[in-house]
Every structure is written in C-alpha cells, then in structure tokens.
Amino acid sequence: MLGRLFFLFTAMTLIEVYVLMSIGSLLGAELTIGIIILTAFAGSYLVRNQGLQTVQKLQARLAAGETPGQEIVEAIMLLVCGVLLVTPGFVTDALGLLVLTPQIRGRLAKAIIAQYKDRIIPQSTFTGNAQGFHYSSTQSSTQSSPFQQQPGSDNKAKNEGVIEGDFVEVNRDDNKLN
C-alpha cells in the first residue's frame, strides 16, 4: 500500500510539473499563475456550495430516520475535491472539477459503497454481560446492513448486539494513596 501511494504521489507530481511547464511555455508564467489562482478560488466557492447542499441532504435523511451513507461518502469526496482544487496545477484541477460534478460524484459514491460495503458494515458482533464479553465472527442473519434497510424501518426493538453490564461508582477521594 505504501508503495502504491508513493508511486501515485510521485507520478502525479511529475505529470503536474510537466503540464504546468508546457502550459507556462505556451501562455507565459503570469497568465498560468493567474489561471491557477482563479481555479483555486472558483473551486473553493463551488466546493462550499456543493458541501452545503450535501449537508442539507444528510440532515434530511437523518431527520427521516434513514441512513445517510451516500451523503457521507459524497461529503468525503467533496473534501478530497476541495484539496485537489486548491492544490496548484491543471491536472488536479481537472480531477477536482470532475468529482465536483454531482452526477459523477453520485455514481462514484454508489460504486465506493458497493465495493466497500462489507468493510463499512461490521461483520462481527460483540455481546457481553457482567462476566465478560463474547465475540461472534459472523453476522446474525437477522441483522441487516443500514444500506439495505427500507427508509423509516426501525430496528430499535431488537436487542441484538447490546452490551449489558454492571458498574460500581467509586468515589475518587476514597482511593487516594497515603
């Protein structure tokens, strides 16, 4: 994984420098820098607007009792998009603007959720009582993924996965060492 990230950042930097030098030699340094600054401001403004819309959608889904998985993934994508648009360069700006498009971002978010659904939703449960905890490595067939729940469905009536325990209140003054 570390090797892939190193390759990605190195390749991206080299591509970005090459494109900047090529465009700079065609347009001139001042115009190239001006375009980079303009795209950073425009990108910041667009990301802010899209982010506010995504937060409103997220709040509406929460208010309706639905799981806002799509909106959470899109919000993370907008954060990455903002970083790409503020980073100086034309390649990062193009990638950022591509992700900023709502239709493309929505499709990417659905693909990410579909690919990582098993990693996002825990496949194990912990149950316990006063004697200790029990680990079960498979998910109960009655438990369902929040991505598969019908809007408005309520699983609160089920007590699966609830950790019960006893506690004893300890007064800190009684525990002082002499």
Coordinates of N, CA, C and O in Angstrom, one line a residue:
M1 N 0.8 -1.2 0.0 CA 0.0 0.0 0.0 C 0.9 1.3 0.0 O 0.6 2.2 -0.7
L2 N 1.9 1.2 0.8 CA 2.8 2.4 0.9 C 3.5 2.6 -0.5 O 3.6 3.8 -0.9
G3 N 3.9 1.5 -1.1 CA 4.5 1.7 -2.4 C 3.6 2.3 -3.5 O 4.0 3.1 -4.3
R4 N 2.3 1.9 -3.4 CA 1.3 2.4 -4.3 C 1.1 3.9 -4.1 O 1.0 4.7 -5.1
L5 N 1.0 4.3 -2.8 CA 0.9 5.7 -2.5 C 2.1 6.5 -3.0 O 1.9 7.6 -3.5
F6 N 3.3 6.0 -2.7 CA 4.5 6.7 -3.2 C 4.5 6.9 -4.7 O 4.8 7.9 -5.2
F7 N 4.1 5.8 -5.4 CA 4.1 5.9 -6.9 C 3.0 6.9 -7.3 O 3.3 7.7 -8.2
L8 N 1.9 6.8 -6.7 CA 0.8 7.8 -7.1 C 1.2 9.2 -6.9 O 1.1 10.0 -7.8
F9 N 1.8 9.5 -5.7 CA 2.2 10.9 -5.5 C 3.3 11.3 -6.3 O 3.4 12.5 -6.8
T10 N 4.3 10.5 -6.6 CA 5.4 10.8 -7.4 C 5.0 11.0 -8.9 O 5.3 12.0 -9.5
A11 N 4.2 10.1 -9.4 CA 3.7 10.2 -10.7 C 2.8 11.4 -10.9 O 2.9 12.2 -11.9
M12 N 1.9 11.7 -10.0 CA 1.1 12.9 -10.0 C 1.9 14.1 -10.0 O 1.6 15.1 -10.8
T13 N 2.9 14.2 -9.2 CA 3.8 15.4 -9.2 C 4.5 15.6 -10.5 O 4.5 16.7 -11.0
L14 N 5.0 14.5 -11.0 CA 5.8 14.6 -12.3 C 4.8 15.1 -13.4 O 5.2 15.9 -14.3
I15 N 3.6 14.5 -13.5 CA 2.7 14.9 -14.5 C 2.3 16.3 -14.4 O 2.2 17.1 -15.3
E16 N 2.0 16.7 -13.1 CA 1.6 18.1 -12.8 C 2.7 19.1 -13.2 O 2.4 20.1 -13.9
V17 N 3.9 18.8 -12.9 CA 5.0 19.7 -13.3 C 5.2 19.8 -14.8 O 5.4 20.9 -15.4
Y18 N 5.1 18.7 -15.5 CA 5.2 18.7 -16.9 C 4.1 19.5 -17.6 O 4.3 20.3 -18.5
V19 N 2.8 19.3 -17.1 CA 1.7 20.1 -17.7 C 1.9 21.6 -17.4 O 1.6 22.4 -18.2
L20 N 2.3 21.9 -16.1 CA 2.5 23.3 -15.8 C 3.6 23.9 -16.7 O 3.4 25.1 -17.1
M21 N 4.6 23.2 -16.9 CA 5.7 23.8 -17.7 C 5.3 23.9 -19.2 O 5.6 24.9 -19.8
S22 N 4.5 23.0 -19.7 CA 4.0 23.0 -21.0 C 3.1 24.2 -21.2 O 3.2 25.0 -22.2
I23 N 2.1 24.4 -20.3 CA 1.2 25.5 -20.4 C 1.8 26.8 -20.2 O 1.5 27.8 -20.8
G24 N 2.8 26.8 -19.2 CA 3.5 28.0 -18.9 C 4.3 28.5 -20.1 O 4.4 29.7 -20.3
S25 N 4.9 27.6 -20.9 CA 5.7 28.0 -22.1 C 4.8 28.5 -23.2 O 5.2 29.3 -24.0
L26 N 3.5 28.0 -23.2 CA 2.6 28.5 -24.2 C 1.9 29.8 -23.9 O 1.8 30.7 -24.7
L27 N 1.5 30.0 -22.6 CA 0.7 31.1 -22.2 C 1.6 32.2 -21.5 O 1.2 33.3 -21.3
G28 N 2.7 31.8 -21.0 CA 3.5 32.7 -20.1 C 3.3 32.4 -18.7 O 2.2 31.9 -18.3
A29 N 4.3 32.7 -17.9 CA 4.2 32.4 -16.4 C 3.1 33.2 -15.7 O 2.4 32.6 -14.9
E30 N 2.9 34.5 -16.0 CA 1.9 35.3 -15.3 C 0.5 34.8 -15.6 O -0.3 34.7 -14.6
L31 N 0.2 34.5 -16.8 CA -1.1 34.0 -17.1 C -1.4 32.6 -16.5 O -2.5 32.4 -16.0
T32 N -0.4 31.8 -16.6 CA -0.5 30.4 -16.0 C -0.8 30.5 -14.5 O -1.7 29.9 -14.0
I33 N 0.0 31.4 -13.8 CA -0.2 31.5 -12.3 C -1.6 32.2 -12.1 O -2.3 31.8 -11.1
G34 N -2.0 33.1 -12.9 CA -3.3 33.7 -12.7 C -4.4 32.7 -12.9 O -5.4 32.7 -12.1
I35 N -4.3 31.8 -13.9 CA -5.3 30.8 -14.1 C -5.4 29.8 -12.9 O -6.5 29.4 -12.4
I36 N -4.2 29.5 -12.3 CA -4.1 28.6 -11.2 C -4.8 29.2 -10.0 O -5.6 28.5 -9.3
I37 N -4.6 30.5 -9.7 CA -5.2 31.2 -8.6 C -6.7 31.3 -8.8 O -7.5 31.1 -7.9
L38 N -7.1 31.6 -10.0 CA -8.5 31.7 -10.3 C -9.3 30.4 -10.1 O -10.4 30.3 -9.5
T39 N -8.6 29.3 -10.6 CA -9.3 28.0 -10.4 C -9.4 27.6 -8.9 O -10.3 26.9 -8.5
A40 N -8.4 28.0 -8.1 CA -8.4 27.7 -6.7 C -9.6 28.5 -6.0 O -10.3 27.9 -5.2
F41 N -9.8 29.7 -6.4 CA -10.9 30.5 -5.8 C -12.2 30.0 -6.3 O -13.2 29.8 -5.5
A42 N -12.3 29.7 -7.6 CA -13.6 29.2 -8.1 C -13.9 27.8 -7.5 O -15.1 27.5 -7.2
G43 N -12.9 27.0 -7.5 CA -13.1 25.7 -6.9 C -13.5 25.7 -5.4 O -14.4 24.9 -5.0
S44 N -12.9 26.6 -4.7 CA -13.3 26.7 -3.3 C -14.8 27.1 -3.1 O -15.5 26.6 -2.3
Y45 N -15.2 28.1 -4.0 CA -16.6 28.5 -3.9 C -17.5 27.4 -4.3 O -18.6 27.2 -3.6
L46 N -17.2 26.7 -5.4 CA -18.1 25.6 -5.8 C -18.1 24.4 -4.8 O -19.2 23.9 -4.6
V47 N -17.0 24.1 -4.2 CA -17.0 23.0 -3.2 C -17.8 23.5 -2.0 O -18.5 22.6 -1.4
R48 N -17.7 24.7 -1.6 CA -18.5 25.2 -0.5 C -20.0 25.0 -0.7 O -20.8 24.5 0.1
N49 N -20.4 25.5 -1.9 CA -21.9 25.3 -2.3 C -22.3 23.9 -2.3 O -23.4 23.5 -1.8
Q50 N -21.6 23.0 -3.0 CA -21.9 21.6 -3.1 C -21.9 21.0 -1.7 O -22.7 20.1 -1.4
G51 N -20.9 21.4 -0.9 CA -20.9 20.8 0.5 C -22.1 21.2 1.3 O -22.6 20.4 2.1
L52 N -22.5 22.5 1.2 CA -23.7 22.9 2.0 C -25.0 22.1 1.5 O -25.8 21.7 2.3
Q53 N -25.1 21.9 0.2 CA -26.2 21.1 -0.3 C -26.1 19.6 0.2 O -27.1 19.0 0.5
T54 N -24.9 19.1 0.2 CA -24.8 17.7 0.7 C -25.1 17.6 2.2 O -25.7 16.7 2.6
V55 N -24.7 18.6 3.0 CA -25.0 18.6 4.4 C -26.6 18.7 4.6 O -27.1 18.0 5.5
Q56 N -27.2 19.5 3.8 CA -28.7 19.6 3.9 C -29.4 18.3 3.5 O -30.3 17.8 4.2
K57 N -28.8 17.6 2.5 CA -29.4 16.2 2.2 C -29.1 15.3 3.3 O -30.0 14.5 3.7
L58 N -27.9 15.3 3.9 CA -27.6 14.5 5.0 C -28.5 14.7 6.2 O -29.0 13.7 6.8
Q59 N -28.8 15.9 6.5 CA -29.7 16.3 7.6 C -31.1 15.8 7.3 O -31.8 15.3 8.2
A60 N -31.6 15.9 6.1 CA -32.9 15.5 5.7 C -33.0 14.0 5.9 O -34.0 13.5 6.4
R61 N -32.0 13.2 5.5 CA -32.0 11.8 5.6 C -32.0 11.4 7.1 O -32.7 10.4 7.4
L62 N -31.2 12.0 7.9 CA -31.2 11.7 9.3 C -32.6 12.0 9.9 O -33.1 11.3 10.8
A63 N -33.2 13.2 9.6 CA -34.5 13.5 10.1 C -35.5 12.5 9.7 O -36.5 12.3 10.5
A64 N -35.4 11.9 8.6 CA -36.4 10.9 8.1 C -36.1 9.5 8.7 O -36.8 8.6 8.4
G65 N -35.0 9.4 9.5 CA -34.7 8.1 10.1 C -34.0 7.2 9.2 O -33.9 6.0 9.4
E66 N -33.4 7.7 8.1 CA -32.7 6.9 7.1 C -31.2 7.0 7.3 O -30.7 8.0 7.9
T67 N -30.4 6.0 6.8 CA -29.0 6.0 6.9 C -28.4 6.9 5.8 O -28.7 6.6 4.6
P68 N -27.7 7.9 6.1 CA -27.1 8.8 5.0 C -25.8 8.4 4.5 O -24.9 9.1 4.3
G69 N -25.7 7.1 4.1 CA -24.4 6.6 3.6 C -23.9 7.3 2.4 O -22.7 7.6 2.3
Q70 N -24.8 7.5 1.4 CA -24.4 8.1 0.2 C -23.9 9.5 0.5 O -22.9 10.0 -0.1
E71 N -24.6 10.3 1.3 CA -24.2 11.6 1.6 C -22.9 11.7 2.3 O -22.1 12.7 2.1
I72 N -22.7 10.8 3.2 CA -21.4 10.8 3.9 C -20.2 10.5 3.0 O -19.2 11.2 3.0
V73 N -20.4 9.6 2.1 CA -19.3 9.3 1.1 C -19.1 10.5 0.2 O -18.0 10.9 -0.1
E74 N -20.2 11.2 -0.2 CA -20.1 12.3 -1.1 C -19.4 13.5 -0.3 O -18.7 14.3 -0.9
A75 N -19.7 13.6 0.9 CA -19.1 14.7 1.7 C -17.6 14.5 1.8 O -16.8 15.4 1.7
I76 N -17.1 13.2 2.0 CA -15.7 12.9 2.0 C -15.1 13.2 0.6 O -14.0 13.8 0.5
M77 N -15.8 12.9 -0.4 CA -15.4 13.1 -1.8 C -15.2 14.6 -2.0 O -14.3 15.1 -2.7
L78 N -16.1 15.4 -1.5 CA -16.1 16.9 -1.7 C -14.8 17.4 -0.9 O -14.2 18.4 -1.4
L79 N -14.5 16.8 0.2 CA -13.3 17.3 1.0 C -12.1 17.0 0.1 O -11.2 17.9 0.0
V80 N -12.0 15.8 -0.5 CA -10.9 15.5 -1.3 C -10.9 16.4 -2.6 O -9.8 16.9 -3.0
C81 N -12.1 16.7 -3.1 CA -12.2 17.6 -4.2 C -11.7 19.0 -3.9 O -11.0 19.6 -4.7
G82 N -12.0 19.5 -2.7 CA -11.5 20.8 -2.3 C -10.0 20.8 -2.2 O -9.4 21.8 -2.7
V83 N -9.4 19.7 -1.7 CA -7.9 19.7 -1.7 C -7.4 19.7 -3.1 O -6.4 20.4 -3.4
L84 N -8.0 18.9 -4.0 CA -7.5 18.9 -5.4 C -7.6 20.2 -6.1 O -6.7 20.6 -6.8
L85 N -8.7 21.0 -5.8 CA -8.9 22.2 -6.5 C -8.0 23.3 -5.9 O -7.6 24.3 -6.6
V86 N -7.6 23.2 -4.7 CA -6.8 24.3 -4.1 C -5.3 24.0 -4.4 O -4.5 24.9 -4.4
T87 N -5.0 22.7 -4.6 CA -3.6 22.3 -5.0 C -3.3 22.9 -6.3 O -4.0 22.8 -7.3
P88 N -2.1 23.6 -6.4 CA -1.8 24.3 -7.7 C -1.5 23.3 -8.8 O -0.8 22.3 -8.6
G89 N -2.2 23.4 -9.9 CA -1.9 22.6 -11.0 C -3.2 22.4 -11.9 O -4.3 22.5 -11.4
F90 N -3.0 22.0 -13.1 CA -4.1 21.8 -14.0 C -4.7 20.4 -13.9 O -5.9 20.2 -14.1
V91 N -3.9 19.4 -13.7 CA -4.4 18.0 -13.6 C -5.2 17.9 -12.4 O -6.3 17.3 -12.4
T92 N -4.7 18.4 -11.3 CA -5.5 18.2 -10.0 C -6.8 19.0 -10.1 O -7.9 18.6 -9.6
D93 N -6.8 20.2 -10.8 CA -8.0 21.0 -11.0 C -9.0 20.2 -11.9 O -10.2 20.2 -11.6
A94 N -8.5 19.6 -12.9 CA -9.4 18.8 -13.8 C -10.0 17.7 -13.0 O -11.2 17.4 -13.1
L95 N -9.2 16.9 -12.2 CA -9.8 15.9 -11.4 C -10.8 16.4 -10.4 O -11.9 15.8 -10.2
G96 N -10.5 17.5 -9.8 CA -11.4 18.1 -8.8 C -12.7 18.5 -9.4 O -13.8 18.3 -8.9
L97 N -12.6 19.2 -10.6 CA -13.9 19.6 -11.2 C -14.7 18.4 -11.7 O -15.9 18.4 -11.7
L98 N -14.0 17.3 -12.1 CA -14.7 16.1 -12.5 C -15.5 15.5 -11.3 O -16.7 15.2 -11.5
V99 N -14.9 15.5 -10.2 CA -15.5 14.9 -9.0 C -16.6 15.9 -8.5 O -17.6 15.5 -7.8
L100 N -16.4 17.2 -8.7 CA -17.4 18.2 -8.3 C -18.7 18.1 -9.0 O -19.8 18.5 -8.5
T101 N -18.7 17.5 -10.2 CA -20.0 17.3 -10.9 C -20.9 16.3 -10.2 O -20.5 15.2 -9.9
P102 N -22.1 16.8 -9.8 CA -23.0 16.0 -8.9 C -23.3 14.6 -9.5 O -23.3 13.6 -8.7
Q103 N -23.5 14.4 -10.8 CA -23.8 13.1 -11.3 C -22.7 12.2 -11.2 O -22.8 11.0 -10.9
I104 N -21.5 12.7 -11.6 CA -20.3 11.8 -11.5 C -20.0 11.5 -10.0 O -19.7 10.3 -9.7
R105 N -20.1 12.4 -9.1 CA -19.8 12.2 -7.7 C -20.8 11.2 -7.2 O -20.5 10.3 -6.4
G106 N -22.1 11.3 -7.6 CA -23.1 10.3 -7.1 C -22.8 8.9 -7.5 O -22.9 8.0 -6.8
R107 N -22.4 8.8 -8.8 CA -22.1 7.4 -9.3 C -20.9 6.9 -8.6 O -20.8 5.7 -8.3
L108 N -19.9 7.7 -8.4 CA -18.6 7.3 -7.7 C -19.0 6.9 -6.3 O -18.4 5.9 -5.8
A109 N -19.8 7.6 -5.6 CA -20.2 7.3 -4.3 C -20.9 6.0 -4.2 O -20.6 5.1 -3.3
K110 N -21.8 5.7 -5.1 CA -22.5 4.4 -5.1 C -21.5 3.3 -5.4 O -21.7 2.2 -4.8
A111 N -20.6 3.5 -6.3 CA -19.6 2.5 -6.6 C -18.7 2.2 -5.4 O -18.4 1.0 -5.1
I112 N -18.3 3.2 -4.7 CA -17.5 3.1 -3.5 C -18.3 2.3 -2.4 O -17.8 1.4 -1.8
I113 N -19.5 2.7 -2.2 CA -20.4 2.0 -1.2 C -20.5 0.5 -1.6 O -20.4 -0.4 -0.7
A114 N -20.8 0.3 -2.8 CA -20.9 -1.1 -3.3 C -19.7 -2.0 -3.1 O -19.7 -3.1 -2.7
Q115 N -18.5 -1.4 -3.4 CA -17.3 -2.1 -3.3 C -16.8 -2.3 -1.8 O -16.3 -3.4 -1.5
Y116 N -17.1 -1.3 -1.0 CA -16.6 -1.4 0.4 C -17.7 -1.7 1.4 O -17.5 -1.5 2.6
K117 N -18.8 -2.1 1.0 CA -20.0 -2.3 1.9 C -19.6 -3.3 3.0 O -19.9 -3.1 4.2
D118 N -18.9 -4.4 2.7 CA -18.5 -5.4 3.7 C -17.5 -4.8 4.7 O -17.5 -5.3 5.8
R119 N -16.7 -3.9 4.3 CA -15.8 -3.3 5.2 C -16.4 -2.2 6.1 O -15.9 -1.9 7.2
I120 N -17.4 -1.5 5.5 CA -18.0 -0.4 6.2 C -18.9 -1.0 7.3 O -19.0 -0.5 8.4
I121 N -19.7 -2.0 7.0 CA -20.6 -2.6 7.9 C -19.9 -3.7 8.7 O -19.4 -4.7 8.0
P122 N -19.8 -3.7 10.0 CA -19.1 -4.7 10.7 C -19.6 -6.1 10.5 O -20.9 -6.3 10.5
Q123 N -18.8 -7.1 10.3 CA -19.2 -8.4 10.1 C -19.1 -9.2 11.4 O -19.3 -10.4 11.4
S124 N -18.8 -8.6 12.5 CA -18.7 -9.3 13.8 C -19.5 -8.5 14.8 O -19.8 -7.3 14.6
T125 N -19.9 -9.2 15.8 CA -20.7 -8.6 16.9 C -20.1 -8.9 18.2 O -19.5 -10.0 18.4
F126 N -20.2 -8.0 19.1 CA -19.8 -8.3 20.5 C -21.0 -8.3 21.4 O -21.8 -7.4 21.3
T127 N -21.1 -9.3 22.2 CA -22.1 -9.3 23.2 C -21.5 -9.5 24.6 O -20.4 -10.1 24.6
G128 N -22.1 -9.1 25.6 CA -21.4 -9.4 26.9 C -22.4 -9.2 28.0 O -23.5 -8.8 27.9
N129 N -21.9 -9.6 29.2 CA -22.6 -9.5 30.4 C -21.6 -9.2 31.5 O -20.5 -8.9 31.2
A130 N -22.0 -9.3 32.8 CA -21.1 -8.9 33.9 C -19.9 -9.8 33.9 O -18.9 -9.5 34.5
Q131 N -20.0 -11.1 33.4 CA -18.9 -12.0 33.5 C -17.8 -11.7 32.4 O -16.7 -12.2 32.4
G132 N -18.2 -11.1 31.3 CA -17.2 -10.8 30.2 C -17.9 -10.6 28.9 O -19.1 -10.5 28.8
F133 N -17.1 -10.6 27.9 CA -17.6 -10.4 26.5 C -17.5 -11.6 25.7 O -16.6 -12.4 25.9
H134 N -18.3 -11.7 24.7 CA -18.3 -12.9 23.8 C -18.2 -12.3 22.4 O -18.9 -11.4 22.0
Y135 N -17.3 -12.9 21.6 CA -17.1 -12.4 20.2 C -17.7 -13.4 19.3 O -17.4 -14.6 19.4
S136 N -18.4 -12.9 18.3 CA -19.0 -13.8 17.3 C -18.5 -13.3 15.9 O -18.7 -12.1 15.6
S137 N -17.9 -14.1 15.1 CA -17.2 -13.7 13.9 C -18.2 -13.6 12.7 O -17.8 -13.1 11.7
T138 N -19.4 -14.1 12.8 CA -20.3 -14.0 11.7 C -21.5 -13.1 12.1 O -21.9 -13.1 13.3
Q139 N -22.0 -12.4 11.2 CA -23.1 -11.5 11.4 C -24.4 -12.4 11.5 O -24.6 -13.3 10.7
S140 N -25.3 -12.1 12.4 CA -26.5 -12.8 12.5 C -27.4 -12.6 11.3 O -27.3 -11.5 10.7
S141 N -28.1 -13.6 10.9 CA -28.9 -13.5 9.7 C -30.1 -12.5 9.9 O -30.6 -12.0 8.9
T142 N -30.4 -12.2 11.1 CA -31.5 -11.2 11.4 C -31.0 -9.8 11.3 O -31.7 -8.9 11.2
Q143 N -29.6 -9.6 11.5 CA -29.1 -8.3 11.4 C -29.0 -7.9 9.9 O -28.7 -8.7 9.1
S144 N -29.3 -6.6 9.6 CA -29.2 -6.2 8.3 C -28.3 -5.0 8.2 O -28.2 -4.2 9.1
S145 N -27.8 -4.8 7.0 CA -27.0 -3.6 6.7 C -27.8 -2.4 6.7 O -28.9 -2.4 6.1
P146 N -27.3 -1.2 7.2 CA -28.1 0.0 7.1 C -28.3 0.4 5.6 O -29.2 1.1 5.3
F147 N -27.4 -0.1 4.7 CA -27.6 0.2 3.3 C -28.7 -0.6 2.7 O -29.2 -0.3 1.6
Q148 N -29.2 -1.7 3.4 CA -30.2 -2.5 2.8 C -31.6 -2.2 3.5 O -32.6 -2.8 3.1
Q149 N -31.6 -1.4 4.5 CA -32.8 -1.1 5.3 C -33.8 -0.3 4.4 O -33.3 0.6 3.7
Q150 N -35.0 -0.5 4.6 CA -36.0 0.3 3.9 C -36.1 1.6 4.7 O -36.0 1.7 5.9
P151 N -36.4 2.7 4.0 CA -36.5 4.0 4.7 C -37.6 4.0 5.8 O -38.7 3.4 5.5
G152 N -37.2 4.5 6.9 CA -38.2 4.5 8.0 C -38.3 3.3 8.8 O -39.0 3.2 9.8
S153 N -37.6 2.2 8.4 CA -37.6 1.0 9.2 C -36.9 1.2 10.5 O -35.9 1.9 10.6
D154 N -37.4 0.5 11.5 CA -36.8 0.7 12.9 C -36.4 -0.6 13.4 O -37.2 -1.5 13.6
N155 N -35.1 -0.7 13.7 CA -34.6 -1.9 14.3 C -34.3 -1.8 15.8 O -33.6 -2.5 16.4
K156 N -34.8 -0.7 16.4 CA -34.6 -0.5 17.8 C -35.2 -1.5 18.7 O -34.8 -1.7 19.8
A157 N -36.3 -2.2 18.2 CA -37.0 -3.1 19.0 C -36.1 -4.4 19.3 O -36.3 -5.0 20.3
K158 N -35.2 -4.6 18.4 CA -34.3 -5.8 18.5 C -33.2 -5.4 19.5 O -32.7 -4.3 19.5
N159 N -32.8 -6.3 20.4 CA -31.7 -6.1 21.3 C -30.5 -6.8 21.0 O -29.6 -7.1 21.8
E160 N -30.3 -7.1 19.7 CA -29.1 -7.8 19.3 C -27.9 -6.9 19.3 O -28.0 -5.7 19.0
G161 N -26.8 -7.4 19.7 CA -25.6 -6.6 19.8 C -25.5 -5.7 21.0 O -24.6 -4.8 21.0
V162 N -26.4 -5.8 21.9 CA -26.4 -4.9 23.1 C -25.4 -5.4 24.1 O -25.4 -6.6 24.4
I163 N -24.6 -4.5 24.6 CA -23.7 -4.9 25.6 C -24.3 -4.5 27.0 O -24.5 -3.3 27.2
E164 N -24.5 -5.5 27.8 CA -25.0 -5.2 29.1 C -23.9 -5.3 30.2 O -23.0 -6.1 30.0
G165 N -24.0 -4.6 31.2 CA -23.0 -4.7 32.3 C -23.5 -4.0 33.6 O -24.5 -3.3 33.6
D166 N -22.7 -4.3 34.6 CA -22.9 -3.6 35.9 C -21.8 -2.7 36.1 O -20.7 -2.8 35.6
F167 N -22.1 -1.7 36.9 CA -21.0 -0.7 37.3 C -21.1 -0.4 38.7 O -22.1 -0.6 39.4
V168 N -19.9 0.0 39.3 CA -19.9 0.4 40.7 C -19.3 1.7 40.7 O -18.2 2.0 40.1
E169 N -20.0 2.7 41.3 CA -19.5 4.0 41.4 C -18.4 4.1 42.5 O -18.5 3.6 43.6
V170 N -17.3 4.7 42.1 CA -16.1 4.8 43.0 C -15.9 6.2 43.3 O -15.7 7.0 42.4
N171 N -15.8 6.6 44.5 CA -15.5 7.9 44.9 C -14.0 8.1 44.9 O -13.3 7.4 45.5
R172 N -13.6 9.1 44.1 CA -12.1 9.3 43.9 C -11.4 9.7 45.3 O -10.2 9.4 45.4
D173 N -12.1 10.3 46.2 CA -11.5 10.7 47.4 C -11.1 9.5 48.3 O -10.2 9.5 49.0
D174 N -11.9 8.4 48.1 CA -11.7 7.2 48.9 C -10.5 6.4 48.4 O -9.9 5.5 49.0
N175 N -10.0 6.7 47.1 CA -9.0 5.9 46.5 C -7.6 6.6 46.6 O -6.7 6.2 45.9
K176 N -7.5 7.6 47.3 CA -6.2 8.3 47.4 C -5.2 7.5 48.1 O -5.5 6.8 49.1
L177 N -4.0 7.5 47.6 CA -2.9 6.8 48.2 C -2.2 7.6 49.3 O -2.0 8.8 49.1
N178 N -1.9 7.0 50.4 CA -1.3 7.8 51.5 C 0.2 7.8 51.4 O 0.9 7.0 51.1

